[in-house]
Short mmCIF file of C-alpha atoms in Angstrom, two decimals:
data_model
loop_
_atom_site.label_atom_id
_atom_site.label_comp_id
_atom_site.label_asym_id
_atom_site.label_seq_id
_atom_site.Cartn_x
_atom_site.Cartn_y
_atom_site.Cartn_z
CA MET A 254 96.97 183.02 152.06
CA LEU A 255 93.42 184.22 152.40
CA LEU A 256 91.18 182.41 150.38
CA LEU A 257 87.41 183.43 149.38
CA ALA A 258 85.08 180.05 148.64
CA VAL A 259 81.74 180.05 147.09
CA ASP A 260 79.41 177.31 145.93
CA THR A 261 75.70 177.99 144.19
CA ALA A 262 75.82 174.54 142.65
CA THR A 263 72.58 173.43 144.80
CA PRO A 264 70.09 175.21 146.75
CA ALA A 265 72.46 176.47 149.41
CA VAL A 266 74.38 180.06 148.95
CA THR A 267 77.63 179.30 150.86
CA VAL A 268 80.34 181.51 151.27
CA ALA A 269 83.45 180.89 153.70
CA LEU A 270 87.37 183.20 153.98
CA HIS A 271 89.94 180.44 154.69
CA ASP A 272 93.69 181.56 155.64
CA GLY A 273 95.32 178.40 154.78
CA GLU A 274 94.99 177.26 158.49
CA SER A 275 91.88 178.11 159.42
CA VAL A 276 88.17 178.90 158.40
CA LEU A 277 87.88 182.90 159.40
CA ALA A 278 84.04 183.18 158.41
CA GLU A 279 80.95 181.68 157.08
CA SER A 280 77.97 182.35 155.69
CA ASP A 281 75.07 179.32 154.66
CA GLN A 282 71.66 180.17 153.37
CA VAL A 283 69.63 177.69 151.49
CA ASP A 284 67.21 179.19 149.37
CA ALA A 285 66.96 177.80 145.38
CA ARG A 286 65.38 180.87 143.92
CA ARG A 287 67.40 183.78 145.41
CA HIS A 288 71.61 183.15 144.65
CA GLY A 289 72.02 185.73 142.69
CA GLU A 290 70.15 188.01 145.35
CA LEU A 291 72.08 186.51 148.29
CA LEU A 292 75.42 185.88 147.58
CA ILE A 293 77.09 189.46 147.24
CA PRO A 294 75.70 189.91 150.61
CA SER A 295 76.96 187.11 152.05
CA VAL A 296 80.63 187.82 150.63
CA ASP A 297 80.12 191.42 152.72
CA ARG A 298 78.89 189.56 155.50
CA VAL A 299 82.35 187.06 155.92
CA LEU A 300 84.51 189.93 154.82
CA ALA A 301 82.99 192.05 157.72
CA GLU A 302 82.79 189.11 160.09
CA ALA A 303 86.60 188.62 159.38
CA GLY A 304 87.20 192.24 159.41
CA LEU A 305 88.82 192.22 156.13
CA LYS A 306 88.78 193.90 152.95
CA LEU A 307 88.30 192.49 149.26
CA ASP A 308 91.65 193.43 148.24
CA ALA A 309 93.10 191.32 151.18
CA ILE A 310 92.24 188.43 149.06
CA THR A 311 95.25 186.01 147.63
CA GLY A 312 93.13 183.69 145.93
CA ILE A 313 89.15 182.36 145.05
CA VAL A 314 87.87 179.00 145.49
CA VAL A 315 84.32 178.12 143.79
CA GLY A 316 81.99 174.91 143.14
CA VAL A 317 81.85 174.57 139.43
CA GLY A 318 78.90 172.07 139.98
CA PRO A 319 77.56 169.86 138.81
CA GLY A 320 74.37 171.50 139.53
CA PRO A 321 71.48 173.15 137.62
CA TYR A 322 72.51 176.07 135.21
CA THR A 323 71.00 179.29 136.70
CA GLY A 324 72.21 178.81 140.27
CA LEU A 325 75.66 177.76 138.86
CA ARG A 326 76.36 180.25 137.09
CA VAL A 327 75.52 182.77 139.56
CA GLY A 328 78.67 181.51 141.65
CA LEU A 329 81.24 180.87 138.71
CA VAL A 330 80.33 184.39 137.04
CA THR A 331 80.90 185.91 140.44
CA ALA A 332 84.27 184.02 141.18
CA SER A 333 85.59 184.99 137.86
CA THR A 334 84.81 188.32 138.10
CA PHE A 335 86.24 188.71 141.73
CA ALA A 336 89.20 187.05 140.53
CA ALA A 337 90.16 189.29 137.41
CA VAL A 338 89.26 192.39 139.06
CA LEU A 339 91.82 191.54 141.96
CA GLY A 340 94.59 189.88 140.23
CA VAL A 341 94.45 186.60 141.73
CA PRO A 342 94.10 183.13 140.65
CA VAL A 343 90.72 181.16 140.89
CA HIS A 344 90.31 177.33 141.54
CA GLY A 345 87.26 175.30 140.55
CA LEU A 346 86.17 172.09 142.65
CA CYS A 347 83.90 169.65 141.87
CA THR A 348 81.16 170.49 144.29
CA LEU A 349 79.90 167.04 145.43
CA ASP A 350 84.09 166.73 146.34
CA GLY A 351 83.06 169.95 149.16
CA LEU A 352 80.41 167.59 150.44
CA ALA A 353 82.27 164.47 150.54
CA TYR A 354 85.08 166.27 152.32
CA ALA A 355 82.56 167.78 154.80
CA ALA A 356 81.14 164.27 155.39
CA GLY A 357 84.42 163.54 156.69
CA THR A 358 84.30 166.40 159.39
CA ALA A 359 80.91 165.04 160.09
CA GLY A 360 82.64 161.63 161.27
CA ILE A 361 82.06 159.66 157.68
CA GLU A 362 85.01 157.69 156.97
CA GLY A 363 83.97 155.62 153.62
CA PRO A 364 82.83 154.54 151.13
CA PHE A 365 80.04 156.41 150.94
CA THR A 366 77.92 158.14 148.50
CA VAL A 367 77.41 162.07 147.72
CA ALA A 368 73.86 162.44 145.76
CA THR A 369 72.58 165.98 145.09
CA ASP A 370 69.45 167.13 143.79
CA ALA A 371 69.39 167.45 139.81
CA ARG A 372 65.78 167.94 139.92
CA ARG A 373 63.40 165.86 136.83
CA LYS A 374 63.51 163.16 139.31
CA GLU A 375 67.24 162.81 138.66
CA VAL A 376 70.13 163.08 141.35
CA TYR A 377 74.06 164.31 140.33
CA TRP A 378 75.86 161.53 142.51
CA ALA A 379 79.20 160.37 142.76
CA ARG A 380 80.98 157.57 144.64
CA TYR A 381 83.54 158.04 147.22
CA GLU A 382 86.29 155.84 148.85
CA ASP A 383 87.32 158.30 151.69
CA PRO A 384 86.25 161.81 151.88
CA ARG A 385 89.03 162.86 149.97
CA THR A 386 89.04 160.43 147.31
CA ARG A 387 86.51 160.07 144.22
CA VAL A 388 85.63 156.83 142.59
CA GLY A 389 85.17 158.07 138.79
CA GLU A 390 83.97 160.80 137.24
CA PRO A 391 80.25 162.46 138.71
CA ALA A 392 77.21 161.39 136.89
CA VAL A 393 73.55 162.28 136.70
CA ASP A 394 70.99 159.60 136.84
CA ARG A 395 67.57 158.56 138.25
CA PRO A 396 67.83 156.75 141.61
CA ALA A 397 66.40 153.68 140.75
CA ASP A 398 68.93 153.05 137.77
CA ILE A 399 71.89 153.14 140.09
CA ALA A 400 70.65 151.62 143.20
CA GLU A 401 73.11 148.54 142.48
CA GLU A 402 75.89 150.77 142.48
CA VAL A 403 75.00 152.49 146.23
CA ALA A 404 73.43 149.76 147.93
CA GLY A 405 74.68 149.33 151.11
CA LEU A 406 76.57 152.83 151.01
CA PRO A 407 76.19 155.42 153.26
CA ALA A 408 74.88 158.71 151.30
CA VAL A 409 75.10 162.36 152.03
CA GLY A 410 73.43 165.36 150.65
CA GLN A 411 69.70 166.54 149.73
CA GLY A 412 69.80 163.90 146.80
CA ALA A 413 70.05 160.78 149.12
CA LEU A 414 67.85 162.41 151.87
CA LEU A 415 65.16 162.88 148.63
CA TYR A 416 65.29 158.74 148.07
CA PRO A 417 65.49 156.63 150.99
CA GLU A 418 64.57 154.09 149.10
CA VAL A 419 67.33 154.23 147.06
CA PHE A 420 69.91 155.70 149.88
CA PRO A 421 68.32 154.11 152.96
CA ASP A 422 71.08 154.89 155.02
CA ALA A 423 71.46 158.84 153.93
CA ARG A 424 72.77 161.21 156.53
CA GLY A 425 73.63 164.71 156.68
CA PRO A 426 75.38 167.01 155.68
CA GLU A 427 72.60 167.91 153.52
CA HIS A 428 73.52 171.05 151.87
CA GLN A 429 77.00 172.24 150.53
CA SER A 430 79.35 173.96 152.19
CA ALA A 431 81.97 176.68 151.52
CA ALA A 432 83.96 176.01 154.40
CA ALA A 433 84.81 172.49 153.75
CA LEU A 434 85.51 173.36 150.02
CA ALA A 435 87.75 176.41 151.20
CA SER A 436 89.49 173.85 153.61
CA LEU A 437 89.99 171.23 151.04
CA ALA A 438 91.11 173.59 148.21
CA ALA A 439 93.47 174.77 151.25
CA GLU A 440 94.99 171.23 151.37
CA ARG A 441 95.32 170.67 147.61
CA LEU A 442 96.98 173.79 147.70
CA ALA A 443 99.57 173.29 150.16
CA ALA A 444 99.82 169.32 148.21
CA GLY A 445 100.34 171.42 145.10
CA ALA A 446 97.68 169.83 143.42
CA GLU A 447 95.63 170.79 140.24
CA PHE A 448 92.23 172.52 140.40
CA LEU A 449 89.26 172.74 137.67
CA PRO A 450 88.74 175.54 135.12
CA PRO A 451 86.02 177.53 136.48
CA THR A 452 83.51 176.62 133.86
CA PRO A 453 80.49 174.67 134.81
CA LEU A 454 80.01 171.20 135.01
CA TYR A 455 76.55 170.54 134.01
CA LEU A 456 76.27 166.94 133.05
CA ARG A 457 73.26 167.53 130.85
CA ARG A 458 71.84 169.94 128.43
CA PRO A 459 69.99 173.04 129.51
CA ASP A 460 66.04 173.10 129.86
CA ALA A 461 66.20 175.68 127.09
CA GLN A 462 66.30 174.66 123.66
CA VAL A 463 66.41 176.47 120.12
CA PRO A 464 63.36 175.44 118.27
CA LYS A 465 63.79 173.26 115.35
CA ASN A 466 62.59 173.60 112.11
CA TYR A 467 61.04 177.18 113.13
CA LYS A 468 59.82 179.47 110.50
CA VAL A 469 62.34 181.90 109.18
CA VAL A 470 60.75 185.36 108.66
CA THR A 471 62.54 187.74 105.98
CA PRO A 472 62.27 191.43 105.46
CA GLN A 473 60.95 191.76 101.64
#
């Protein structure tokens, strides 16, 4: 088994290689505006570090979000393209699940909350019983609207750090890690668990909208 994991659903452009037992190489860069520029060079870098070629990959793991529209699609399109070219499966995982798994490696056992920045003064969030067990589905809300639901719980992720009045016990990791995502995927593959399709989990409509009641000009 050789998994290539990528995630661009958050400001982190993160890539990792996993052989089913451990992480062979990883690259993490935080730049919310350069997902498209940084992802492919990051893939090249982790392959070179591991001394491997792309055709050695047996599966692709990709974070499906939730996340902002443009950045999220970079990772998903890249993962699906690699999978199609190589003829290997692509396994989707919730980005918040990857952060939760990373929280476990950092010593947080649960219960806890994962929250990432959704912009518009909102967060993408979910509650977890432990690093591998999410409670319910991910959601997007204003922090003040979920204060009672997350009260008293530790929280990880950039969203938690941005709103300390709602998440007073905010901790690291702040950003997504493809190494954690790959490790979680390897566990789930070994257990025969199901994965999400490689389609974006937006949770809300994109900013760009087709204007209503616009004037149609037809040729004479």
